[in-house]
PDB file of C-alpha atoms in Angstrom:
ATOM      1  CA  UNK U   1       3.742  23.556  43.398  1.00  0.00           C
ATOM      2  CA  UNK U   2       4.565  27.444  44.949  1.00  0.00           C
ATOM      3  CA  UNK U   3       7.403  29.530  45.253  1.00  0.00           C
ATOM      4  CA  UNK U   4      10.568  28.428  47.662  1.00  0.00           C
ATOM      5  CA  UNK U   5       9.589  29.966  50.980  1.00  0.00           C
ATOM      6  CA  UNK U   6      11.720  32.979  52.156  1.00  0.00           C
ATOM      7  CA  UNK U   7      12.506  31.143  55.541  1.00  0.00           C
ATOM      8  CA  UNK U   8      15.263  29.307  53.622  1.00  0.00           C
ATOM      9  CA  UNK U   9      17.404  32.315  54.322  1.00  0.00           C
ATOM     10  CA  UNK U  10      17.141  31.749  57.935  1.00  0.00           C
ATOM     11  CA  UNK U  11      19.639  28.840  58.136  1.00  0.00           C
ATOM     12  CA  UNK U  12      23.019  30.550  57.263  1.00  0.00           C
ATOM     13  CA  UNK U  13      24.947  27.549  58.210  1.00  0.00           C
ATOM     14  CA  UNK U  14      23.630  25.302  55.540  1.00  0.00           C
ATOM     15  CA  UNK U  15      26.138  23.918  53.434  1.00  0.00           C
ATOM     16  CA  UNK U  16      24.308  22.056  50.751  1.00  0.00           C
ATOM     17  CA  UNK U  17      20.850  23.161  49.239  1.00  0.00           C
ATOM     18  CA  UNK U  18      19.471  20.502  46.736  1.00  0.00           C
ATOM     19  CA  UNK U  19      16.081  21.736  45.406  1.00  0.00           C
ATOM     20  CA  UNK U  20      16.226  20.290  41.834  1.00  0.00           C
ATOM     21  CA  UNK U  21      13.556  18.515  39.650  1.00  0.00           C
ATOM     22  CA  UNK U  22      10.507  20.066  41.465  1.00  0.00           C
ATOM     23  CA  UNK U  23       7.574  22.305  40.695  1.00  0.00           C
ATOM     24  CA  UNK U  24       8.840  25.348  42.350  1.00  0.00           C
ATOM     25  CA  UNK U  25       7.474  28.200  40.144  1.00  0.00           C
ATOM     26  CA  UNK U  26       7.442  32.098  40.610  1.00  0.00           C
ATOM     27  CA  UNK U  27      10.611  34.005  40.917  1.00  0.00           C
ATOM     28  CA  UNK U  28      14.070  32.628  42.014  1.00  0.00           C
ATOM     29  CA  UNK U  29      14.555  33.030  45.587  1.00  0.00           C
ATOM     30  CA  UNK U  30      17.622  35.196  45.209  1.00  0.00           C
ATOM     31  CA  UNK U  31      17.888  37.220  48.235  1.00  0.00           C
ATOM     32  CA  UNK U  32      17.079  34.368  50.756  1.00  0.00           C
ATOM     33  CA  UNK U  33      19.568  32.066  49.191  1.00  0.00           C
ATOM     34  CA  UNK U  34      22.228  34.590  48.882  1.00  0.00           C
ATOM     35  CA  UNK U  35      22.112  35.012  52.571  1.00  0.00           C
ATOM     36  CA  UNK U  36      23.369  31.413  52.990  1.00  0.00           C
ATOM     37  CA  UNK U  37      26.945  32.642  53.404  1.00  0.00           C
ATOM     38  CA  UNK U  38      28.407  28.906  54.050  1.00  0.00           C
ATOM     39  CA  UNK U  39      26.768  27.296  51.206  1.00  0.00           C
ATOM     40  CA  UNK U  40      28.952  24.934  49.259  1.00  0.00           C
ATOM     41  CA  UNK U  41      26.385  23.153  46.970  1.00  0.00           C
ATOM     42  CA  UNK U  42      23.576  24.803  45.235  1.00  0.00           C
ATOM     43  CA  UNK U  43      21.220  23.042  42.800  1.00  0.00           C
ATOM     44  CA  UNK U  44      18.056  24.492  41.380  1.00  0.00           C
ATOM     45  CA  UNK U  45      17.679  22.220  37.963  1.00  0.00           C
ATOM     46  CA  UNK U  46      14.446  21.806  36.372  1.00  0.00           C
ATOM     47  CA  UNK U  47      11.917  24.008  38.171  1.00  0.00           C
ATOM     48  CA  UNK U  48       9.536  26.226  36.255  1.00  0.00           C
ATOM     49  CA  UNK U  49      10.536  29.545  37.457  1.00  0.00           C
ATOM     50  CA  UNK U  50       9.545  32.617  35.875  1.00  0.00           C
ATOM     51  CA  UNK U  51      12.179  33.903  33.066  1.00  0.00           C
ATOM     52  CA  UNK U  52      14.428  36.054  34.911  1.00  0.00           C
ATOM     53  CA  UNK U  53      18.424  37.186  34.878  1.00  0.00           C
ATOM     54  CA  UNK U  54      21.096  35.062  36.106  1.00  0.00           C
ATOM     55  CA  UNK U  55      21.123  36.228  39.680  1.00  0.00           C
ATOM     56  CA  UNK U  56      23.956  38.428  40.180  1.00  0.00           C
ATOM     57  CA  UNK U  57      23.439  38.035  44.203  1.00  0.00           C
ATOM     58  CA  UNK U  58      24.782  34.304  43.715  1.00  0.00           C
ATOM     59  CA  UNK U  59      28.223  36.011  43.619  1.00  0.00           C
ATOM     60  CA  UNK U  60      28.225  36.284  47.333  1.00  0.00           C
ATOM     61  CA  UNK U  61      28.049  32.612  47.995  1.00  0.00           C
ATOM     62  CA  UNK U  62      32.027  32.667  47.848  1.00  0.00           C
ATOM     63  CA  UNK U  63      32.286  29.185  49.376  1.00  0.00           C
ATOM     64  CA  UNK U  64      30.435  27.500  46.558  1.00  0.00           C
ATOM     65  CA  UNK U  65      32.067  24.588  44.933  1.00  0.00           C
ATOM     66  CA  UNK U  66      29.186  23.130  43.162  1.00  0.00           C
ATOM     67  CA  UNK U  67      26.658  25.450  41.228  1.00  0.00           C
ATOM     68  CA  UNK U  68      23.968  23.358  39.204  1.00  0.00           C
ATOM     69  CA  UNK U  69      21.508  25.597  37.538  1.00  0.00           C
ATOM     70  CA  UNK U  70      20.261  23.867  34.285  1.00  0.00           C
ATOM     71  CA  UNK U  71      16.722  24.493  33.153  1.00  0.00           C
ATOM     72  CA  UNK U  72      15.875  27.487  35.227  1.00  0.00           C
ATOM     73  CA  UNK U  73      14.452  29.660  32.502  1.00  0.00           C
ATOM     74  CA  UNK U  74      17.426  31.939  33.066  1.00  0.00           C
ATOM     75  CA  UNK U  75      18.025  35.085  30.518  1.00  0.00           C
ATOM     76  CA  UNK U  76      20.572  37.426  29.668  1.00  0.00           C
ATOM     77  CA  UNK U  77      24.183  37.301  30.398  1.00  0.00           C
ATOM     78  CA  UNK U  78      26.323  35.533  32.778  1.00  0.00           C
ATOM     79  CA  UNK U  79      26.983  38.328  35.284  1.00  0.00           C
ATOM     80  CA  UNK U  80      30.733  39.267  36.129  1.00  0.00           C
ATOM     81  CA  UNK U  81      29.757  38.821  39.881  1.00  0.00           C
ATOM     82  CA  UNK U  82      30.056  35.125  39.577  1.00  0.00           C
ATOM     83  CA  UNK U  83      33.662  35.563  39.038  1.00  0.00           C
ATOM     84  CA  UNK U  84      34.035  35.728  42.866  1.00  0.00           C
ATOM     85  CA  UNK U  85      33.295  32.109  43.239  1.00  0.00           C
ATOM     86  CA  UNK U  86      36.898  30.885  43.099  1.00  0.00           C
ATOM     87  CA  UNK U  87      36.126  27.705  44.856  1.00  0.00           C
ATOM     88  CA  UNK U  88      33.980  26.275  42.062  1.00  0.00           C
ATOM     89  CA  UNK U  89      34.887  22.975  40.823  1.00  0.00           C
ATOM     90  CA  UNK U  90      31.424  22.546  38.836  1.00  0.00           C
ATOM     91  CA  UNK U  91      29.360  25.103  37.011  1.00  0.00           C
ATOM     92  CA  UNK U  92      26.238  23.937  34.989  1.00  0.00           C
ATOM     93  CA  UNK U  93      23.849  26.533  33.415  1.00  0.00           C
ATOM     94  CA  UNK U  94      22.596  24.275  30.610  1.00  0.00           C
ATOM     95  CA  UNK U  95      19.417  24.361  28.737  1.00  0.00           C
ATOM     96  CA  UNK U  96      18.519  27.982  29.640  1.00  0.00           C
ATOM     97  CA  UNK U  97      18.308  31.171  27.718  1.00  0.00           C
ATOM     98  CA  UNK U  98      21.465  32.657  28.219  1.00  0.00           C
ATOM     99  CA  UNK U  99      22.964  34.969  25.707  1.00  0.00           C
ATOM    100  CA  UNK U 100      26.125  36.859  25.246  1.00  0.00           C
ATOM    101  CA  UNK U 101      29.724  35.692  25.363  1.00  0.00           C
ATOM    102  CA  UNK U 102      31.106  33.120  27.877  1.00  0.00           C
ATOM    103  CA  UNK U 103      33.079  35.455  30.309  1.00  0.00           C
ATOM    104  CA  UNK U 104      36.781  35.429  30.178  1.00  0.00           C
ATOM    105  CA  UNK U 105      36.895  34.639  33.829  1.00  0.00           C
ATOM    106  CA  UNK U 106      35.508  31.066  33.109  1.00  0.00           C
ATOM    107  CA  UNK U 107      38.356  30.140  31.091  1.00  0.00           C
ATOM    108  CA  UNK U 108      41.024  31.450  33.568  1.00  0.00           C
ATOM    109  CA  UNK U 109      39.354  29.798  36.645  1.00  0.00           C
ATOM    110  CA  UNK U 110      41.896  27.772  38.633  1.00  0.00           C
ATOM    111  CA  UNK U 111      39.574  25.302  40.475  1.00  0.00           C
ATOM    112  CA  UNK U 112      37.164  24.477  37.723  1.00  0.00           C
ATOM    113  CA  UNK U 113      37.111  21.089  36.556  1.00  0.00           C
ATOM    114  CA  UNK U 114      33.158  20.648  35.071  1.00  0.00           C
ATOM    115  CA  UNK U 115      31.898  23.034  32.918  1.00  0.00           C
ATOM    116  CA  UNK U 116      28.432  22.543  31.391  1.00  0.00           C
ATOM    117  CA  UNK U 117      26.979  25.454  29.438  1.00  0.00           C
ATOM    118  CA  UNK U 118      25.002  23.553  26.457  1.00  0.00           C
ATOM    119  CA  UNK U 119      21.747  24.376  24.784  1.00  0.00           C
ATOM    120  CA  UNK U 120      21.672  28.053  25.420  1.00  0.00           C
ATOM    121  CA  UNK U 121      22.113  31.120  23.004  1.00  0.00           C
ATOM    122  CA  UNK U 122      25.763  32.067  23.962  1.00  0.00           C
ATOM    123  CA  UNK U 123      27.510  33.944  21.148  1.00  0.00           C
ATOM    124  CA  UNK U 124      30.715  35.607  20.319  1.00  0.00           C
ATOM    125  CA  UNK U 125      34.452  33.788  20.320  1.00  0.00           C
ATOM    126  CA  UNK U 126      35.974  31.421  22.884  1.00  0.00           C
ATOM    127  CA  UNK U 127      38.760  33.330  24.767  1.00  0.00           C
ATOM    128  CA  UNK U 128      42.144  32.982  23.172  1.00  0.00           C
ATOM    129  CA  UNK U 129      43.623  32.848  26.612  1.00  0.00           C
ATOM    130  CA  UNK U 130      42.557  29.610  28.344  1.00  0.00           C
ATOM    131  CA  UNK U 131      44.420  28.763  31.699  1.00  0.00           C
ATOM    132  CA  UNK U 132      41.622  26.678  33.534  1.00  0.00           C
ATOM    133  CA  UNK U 133      44.031  23.888  33.354  1.00  0.00           C
ATOM    134  CA  UNK U 134      42.171  21.805  35.961  1.00  0.00           C
ATOM    135  CA  UNK U 135      39.195  21.412  33.415  1.00  0.00           C
ATOM    136  CA  UNK U 136      38.271  17.682  32.945  1.00  0.00           C
ATOM    137  CA  UNK U 137      34.890  17.785  31.081  1.00  0.00           C
ATOM    138  CA  UNK U 138      33.810  20.767  28.923  1.00  0.00           C
ATOM    139  CA  UNK U 139      30.514  21.206  27.034  1.00  0.00           C
ATOM    140  CA  UNK U 140      29.669  24.438  25.607  1.00  0.00           C
ATOM    141  CA  UNK U 141      27.723  22.655  22.809  1.00  0.00           C
ATOM    142  CA  UNK U 142      24.423  23.875  20.911  1.00  0.00           C
ATOM    143  CA  UNK U 143      25.165  27.539  21.260  1.00  0.00           C
ATOM    144  CA  UNK U 144      26.139  30.193  18.774  1.00  0.00           C
ATOM    145  CA  UNK U 145      29.761  30.386  19.407  1.00  0.00           C
ATOM    146  CA  UNK U 146      31.893  31.782  16.733  1.00  0.00           C
ATOM    147  CA  UNK U 147      35.465  32.320  15.407  1.00  0.00           C
ATOM    148  CA  UNK U 148      38.039  29.184  16.215  1.00  0.00           C
ATOM    149  CA  UNK U 149      39.042  26.738  18.739  1.00  0.00           C
ATOM    150  CA  UNK U 150      41.679  28.260  20.765  1.00  0.00           C
ATOM    151  CA  UNK U 151      45.171  26.744  20.642  1.00  0.00           C
ATOM    152  CA  UNK U 152      45.427  26.992  24.560  1.00  0.00           C
ATOM    153  CA  UNK U 153      42.802  23.893  24.538  1.00  0.00           C
ATOM    154  CA  UNK U 154      46.012  21.873  23.768  1.00  0.00           C
ATOM    155  CA  UNK U 155      47.052  22.903  27.362  1.00  0.00           C
ATOM    156  CA  UNK U 156      44.167  21.138  29.060  1.00  0.00           C
ATOM    157  CA  UNK U 157      46.115  18.225  29.990  1.00  0.00           C
ATOM    158  CA  UNK U 158      43.217  16.959  32.287  1.00  0.00           C
ATOM    159  CA  UNK U 159      40.605  17.034  29.782  1.00  0.00           C
ATOM    160  CA  UNK U 160      38.761  13.929  28.926  1.00  0.00           C
ATOM    161  CA  UNK U 161      35.583  15.390  27.152  1.00  0.00           C
ATOM    162  CA  UNK U 162      35.360  18.263  24.705  1.00  0.00           C
ATOM    163  CA  UNK U 163      32.027  19.003  23.438  1.00  0.00           C
ATOM    164  CA  UNK U 164      31.771  21.892  20.867  1.00  0.00           C
ATOM    165  CA  UNK U 165      29.349  20.623  18.484  1.00  0.00           C
ATOM    166  CA  UNK U 166      26.368  22.605  16.988  1.00  0.00           C
ATOM    167  CA  UNK U 167      28.044  25.961  17.027  1.00  0.00           C
ATOM    168  CA  UNK U 168      29.427  28.462  14.307  1.00  0.00           C
ATOM    169  CA  UNK U 169      33.221  27.533  14.817  1.00  0.00           C
ATOM    170  CA  UNK U 170      35.427  27.707  11.814  1.00  0.00           C
ATOM    171  CA  UNK U 171      39.312  27.419  11.226  1.00  0.00           C
ATOM    172  CA  UNK U 172      41.298  24.334  11.978  1.00  0.00           C
ATOM    173  CA  UNK U 173      41.564  22.139  14.897  1.00  0.00           C
ATOM    174  CA  UNK U 174      44.700  22.889  16.914  1.00  0.00           C
ATOM    175  CA  UNK U 175      47.126  19.994  16.367  1.00  0.00           C
ATOM    176  CA  UNK U 176      47.944  20.231  20.312  1.00  0.00           C
ATOM    177  CA  UNK U 177      44.547  18.767  20.978  1.00  0.00           C
ATOM    178  CA  UNK U 178      46.028  15.525  19.410  1.00  0.00           C
ATOM    179  CA  UNK U 179      48.479  15.434  22.235  1.00  0.00           C
ATOM    180  CA  UNK U 180      46.369  15.632  25.299  1.00  0.00           C
ATOM    181  CA  UNK U 181      46.920  12.706  27.430  1.00  0.00           C
ATOM    182  CA  UNK U 182      43.572  11.738  28.788  1.00  0.00           C
ATOM    183  CA  UNK U 183      40.973  12.853  26.085  1.00  0.00           C
ATOM    184  CA  UNK U 184      38.538  10.058  25.589  1.00  0.00           C
ATOM    185  CA  UNK U 185      35.383  11.691  24.014  1.00  0.00           C
ATOM    186  CA  UNK U 186      35.840  14.754  21.200  1.00  0.00           C
ATOM    187  CA  UNK U 187      32.559  15.943  19.448  1.00  0.00           C
ATOM    188  CA  UNK U 188      32.864  18.885  16.995  1.00  0.00           C
ATOM    189  CA  UNK U 189      30.216  18.145  14.608  1.00  0.00           C
ATOM    190  CA  UNK U 190      27.998  20.739  12.878  1.00  0.00           C
ATOM    191  CA  UNK U 191      30.433  23.398  12.880  1.00  0.00           C
ATOM    192  CA  UNK U 192      32.334  25.174   9.805  1.00  0.00           C
ATOM    193  CA  UNK U 193      35.846  23.591  10.586  1.00  0.00           C
ATOM    194  CA  UNK U 194      38.479  23.186   7.948  1.00  0.00           C
ATOM    195  CA  UNK U 195      41.820  21.570   7.537  1.00  0.00           C
ATOM    196  CA  UNK U 196      42.683  18.017   8.795  1.00  0.00           C
ATOM    197  CA  UNK U 197      42.384  16.362  12.065  1.00  0.00           C
ATOM    198  CA  UNK U 198      45.133  16.621  14.549  1.00  0.00           C
ATOM    199  CA  UNK U 199      47.906  14.058  13.134  1.00  0.00           C
ATOM    200  CA  UNK U 200      48.544  12.379  16.493  1.00  0.00           C
ATOM    201  CA  UNK U 201      45.019  12.243  17.678  1.00  0.00           C
ATOM    202  CA  UNK U 202      44.240   8.921  19.190  1.00  0.00           C
ATOM    203  CA  UNK U 203      47.999   8.221  19.853  1.00  0.00           C
ATOM    204  CA  UNK U 204      48.420   9.785  23.391  1.00  0.00           C
ATOM    205  CA  UNK U 205      45.175   9.130  24.930  1.00  0.00           C
ATOM    206  CA  UNK U 206      42.589   6.609  25.357  1.00  0.00           C
ATOM    207  CA  UNK U 207      40.291   7.827  22.684  1.00  0.00           C
ATOM    208  CA  UNK U 208      36.870   6.309  22.725  1.00  0.00           C
ATOM    209  CA  UNK U 209      34.524   8.570  20.585  1.00  0.00           C
ATOM    210  CA  UNK U 210      35.445  10.889  17.572  1.00  0.00           C
ATOM    211  CA  UNK U 211      32.551  12.958  16.006  1.00  0.00           C
ATOM    212  CA  UNK U 212      33.509  15.657  13.654  1.00  0.00           C
ATOM    213  CA  UNK U 213      30.766  15.144  10.905  1.00  0.00           C
ATOM    214  CA  UNK U 214      29.206  17.857   8.942  1.00  0.00           C
ATOM    215  CA  UNK U 215      32.157  20.187   8.690  1.00  0.00           C
ATOM    216  CA  UNK U 216      34.337  20.848   5.951  1.00  0.00           C
ATOM    217  CA  UNK U 217      37.450  18.832   7.352  1.00  0.00           C
ATOM    218  CA  UNK U 218      39.782  17.156   4.571  1.00  0.00           C
ATOM    219  CA  UNK U 219      43.066  14.946   4.474  1.00  0.00           C
ATOM    220  CA  UNK U 220      43.568  11.421   5.951  1.00  0.00           C
ATOM    221  CA  UNK U 221      42.578  10.100   9.125  1.00  0.00           C
ATOM    222  CA  UNK U 222      45.224  10.229  11.631  1.00  0.00           C
ATOM    223  CA  UNK U 223      47.545   7.101  11.101  1.00  0.00           C
ATOM    224  CA  UNK U 224      47.232   6.166  15.106  1.00  0.00           C
ATOM    225  CA  UNK U 225      43.354   6.649  15.530  1.00  0.00           C
ATOM    226  CA  UNK U 226      42.951   3.646  17.372  1.00  0.00           C
ATOM    227  CA  UNK U 227      46.410   3.087  18.646  1.00  0.00           C
ATOM    228  CA  UNK U 228      45.325   2.428  22.367  1.00  0.00           C
ATOM    229  CA  UNK U 229      42.433   0.077  21.019  1.00  0.00           C
ATOM    230  CA  UNK U 230      39.860   1.861  23.229  1.00  0.00           C
ATOM    231  CA  UNK U 231      37.690   3.286  19.933  1.00  0.00           C
ATOM    232  CA  UNK U 232      34.158   2.719  19.902  1.00  0.00           C
ATOM    233  CA  UNK U 233      32.796   5.284  17.431  1.00  0.00           C
ATOM    234  CA  UNK U 234      33.978   7.055  14.398  1.00  0.00           C
ATOM    235  CA  UNK U 235      31.511   9.543  12.750  1.00  0.00           C
ATOM    236  CA  UNK U 236      33.041  11.600  10.055  1.00  0.00           C
ATOM    237  CA  UNK U 237      30.577  11.737   7.465  1.00  0.00           C
ATOM    238  CA  UNK U 238      29.815  14.763   5.163  1.00  0.00           C
ATOM    239  CA  UNK U 239      33.287  16.094   5.004  1.00  0.00           C
ATOM    240  CA  UNK U 240      36.061  15.908   2.410  1.00  0.00           C
ATOM    241  CA  UNK U 241      38.315  13.366   3.969  1.00  0.00           C
ATOM    242  CA  UNK U 242      40.310  11.266   1.568  1.00  0.00           C
ATOM    243  CA  UNK U 243      42.989   8.740   1.213  1.00  0.00           C
ATOM    244  CA  UNK U 244      42.997   5.000   2.722  1.00  0.00           C
ATOM    245  CA  UNK U 245      41.766   3.997   6.162  1.00  0.00           C
ATOM    246  CA  UNK U 246      44.328   4.024   8.744  1.00  0.00           C
ATOM    247  CA  UNK U 247      45.918   0.611   9.631  1.00  0.00           C
ATOM    248  CA  UNK U 248      45.435   1.026  13.252  1.00  0.00           C
ATOM    249  CA  UNK U 249      41.836   0.280  12.676  1.00  0.00           C
ATOM    250  CA  UNK U 250      42.644  -3.312  12.074  1.00  0.00           C
ATOM    251  CA  UNK U 251      43.185  -3.546  15.774  1.00  0.00           C
ATOM    252  CA  UNK U 252      40.073  -1.554  16.580  1.00  0.00           C
ATOM    253  CA  UNK U 253      38.225  -4.659  18.234  1.00  0.00           C
ATOM    254  CA  UNK U 254      35.925  -2.267  20.269  1.00  0.00           C
ATOM    255  CA  UNK U 255      34.329  -0.417  17.291  1.00  0.00           C
ATOM    256  CA  UNK U 256      30.487   0.023  17.351  1.00  0.00           C
ATOM    257  CA  UNK U 257      29.808   2.611  14.713  1.00  0.00           C
ATOM    258  CA  UNK U 258      31.740   3.372  11.664  1.00  0.00           C
ATOM    259  CA  UNK U 259      30.209   6.242   9.683  1.00  0.00           C
ATOM    260  CA  UNK U 260      32.335   7.429   6.809  1.00  0.00           C
ATOM    261  CA  UNK U 261      29.809   8.300   4.101  1.00  0.00           C
ATOM    262  CA  UNK U 262      30.014  11.263   1.984  1.00  0.00           C
ATOM    263  CA  UNK U 263      33.713  11.499   1.808  1.00  0.00           C
ATOM    264  CA  UNK U 264      36.634  10.546  -0.615  1.00  0.00           C
ATOM    265  CA  UNK U 265      38.019   7.835   0.926  1.00  0.00           C
ATOM    266  CA  UNK U 266      39.954   5.259  -1.205  1.00  0.00           C
ATOM    267  CA  UNK U 267      41.561   1.864  -1.029  1.00  0.00           C
ATOM    268  CA  UNK U 268      39.749  -1.250   0.602  1.00  0.00           C
ATOM    269  CA  UNK U 269      38.541  -2.584   3.826  1.00  0.00           C
ATOM    270  CA  UNK U 270      41.248  -5.062   5.132  1.00  0.00           C
ATOM    271  CA  UNK U 271      40.247  -8.516   6.357  1.00  0.00           C
ATOM    272  CA  UNK U 272      40.875  -7.324   9.753  1.00  0.00           C
ATOM    273  CA  UNK U 273      38.297  -4.505   9.660  1.00  0.00           C
ATOM    274  CA  UNK U 274      35.823  -6.613   8.201  1.00  0.00           C
ATOM    275  CA  UNK U 275      36.418  -9.331  10.809  1.00  0.00           C
ATOM    276  CA  UNK U 276      35.529  -6.460  13.275  1.00  0.00           C
ATOM    277  CA  UNK U 277      32.583  -5.398  11.180  1.00  0.00           C
ATOM    278  CA  UNK U 278      30.969  -8.945  11.162  1.00  0.00           C
ATOM    279  CA  UNK U 279      31.725  -9.806  14.590  1.00  0.00           C
ATOM    280  CA  UNK U 280      31.006  -6.535  16.627  1.00  0.00           C
ATOM    281  CA  UNK U 281      30.055  -3.174  14.641  1.00  0.00           C
ATOM    282  CA  UNK U 282      26.532  -2.342  15.013  1.00  0.00           C
ATOM    283  CA  UNK U 283      26.516   0.544  12.389  1.00  0.00           C
ATOM    284  CA  UNK U 284      28.595   0.746   9.203  1.00  0.00           C
ATOM    285  CA  UNK U 285      27.850   3.547   6.826  1.00  0.00           C
ATOM    286  CA  UNK U 286      30.419   3.827   3.804  1.00  0.00           C
ATOM    287  CA  UNK U 287      28.548   4.955   0.865  1.00  0.00           C
ATOM    288  CA  UNK U 288      29.467   7.978  -1.436  1.00  0.00           C
ATOM    289  CA  UNK U 289      33.243   7.342  -1.256  1.00  0.00           C
ATOM    290  CA  UNK U 290      35.823   6.300  -3.653  1.00  0.00           C
ATOM    291  CA  UNK U 291      36.509   2.625  -2.068  1.00  0.00           C
ATOM    292  CA  UNK U 292      37.987   0.276  -4.534  1.00  0.00           C
ATOM    293  CA  UNK U 293      36.859  -2.993  -3.090  1.00  0.00           C
ATOM    294  CA  UNK U 294      34.669  -3.009   0.341  1.00  0.00           C
ATOM    295  CA  UNK U 295      33.824  -6.563   0.744  1.00  0.00           C
ATOM    296  CA  UNK U 296      36.789  -9.189   0.724  1.00  0.00           C
ATOM    297  CA  UNK U 297      36.519 -12.447  -1.082  1.00  0.00           C
ATOM    298  CA  UNK U 298      36.901 -14.477   2.153  1.00  0.00           C
ATOM    299  CA  UNK U 299      37.506 -13.672   5.925  1.00  0.00           C
TER     300      UNK U 299
END
């Protein structure tokens, strides 16, 4: 319990300050920490600080590469001063009370690899100009983001994780996302997305997880969804998908969850898919579709 002592600012050569998951309360020690000019890593996660705006003064810490600030009761908008942190490779401000747009500079940051902003009240659209090409993991889920998924996301060739779920995004998913070579996990559920899935999704990357339920997506599932044989989870329930299941699922021996219900799928399950079902799948939910025959006469 108690506040972080002001004496923390007496050691300007400190490079790492890790104070997360404690019982520090009171106000953020803004002035004291901002004096630590050599700081490269700062973590203040999960301390019961009094609600206060994102510290503008942290913009002085221009050597920071790692800024970890979840669960700090931060309010208001992300200040423009943080754009001066041009060495950042990781920025996490999850589970706060932040509002307003995600600043344009975030989407243009040259060294940023890991961006976590989920579980806030962030609003407005995602910038249409995205040049932060070193992004590896991007999670801005559980906010109030609007408009559409930028076409420029298809330029993020290092991206492995794309989490945009529980927002108010609409429009189509850019086809270029299906060409990303390293994409493993894509979660876009609980938005207002329309159109079809990118036709080449799964062919060019080791896709492991696909979750797009509770949208208004339609068309057939991509033919090569399990082309690389890595897929664990297909969660596409509560959409308007139709057509037969892609033949690539026949070789999807790592499937754990197949959740297709409340769509318009047709055709029948092949013996190969049911072989996976009986030997490996943990969850199969296929009700409220138009399958002609789901259980084969023999395996």
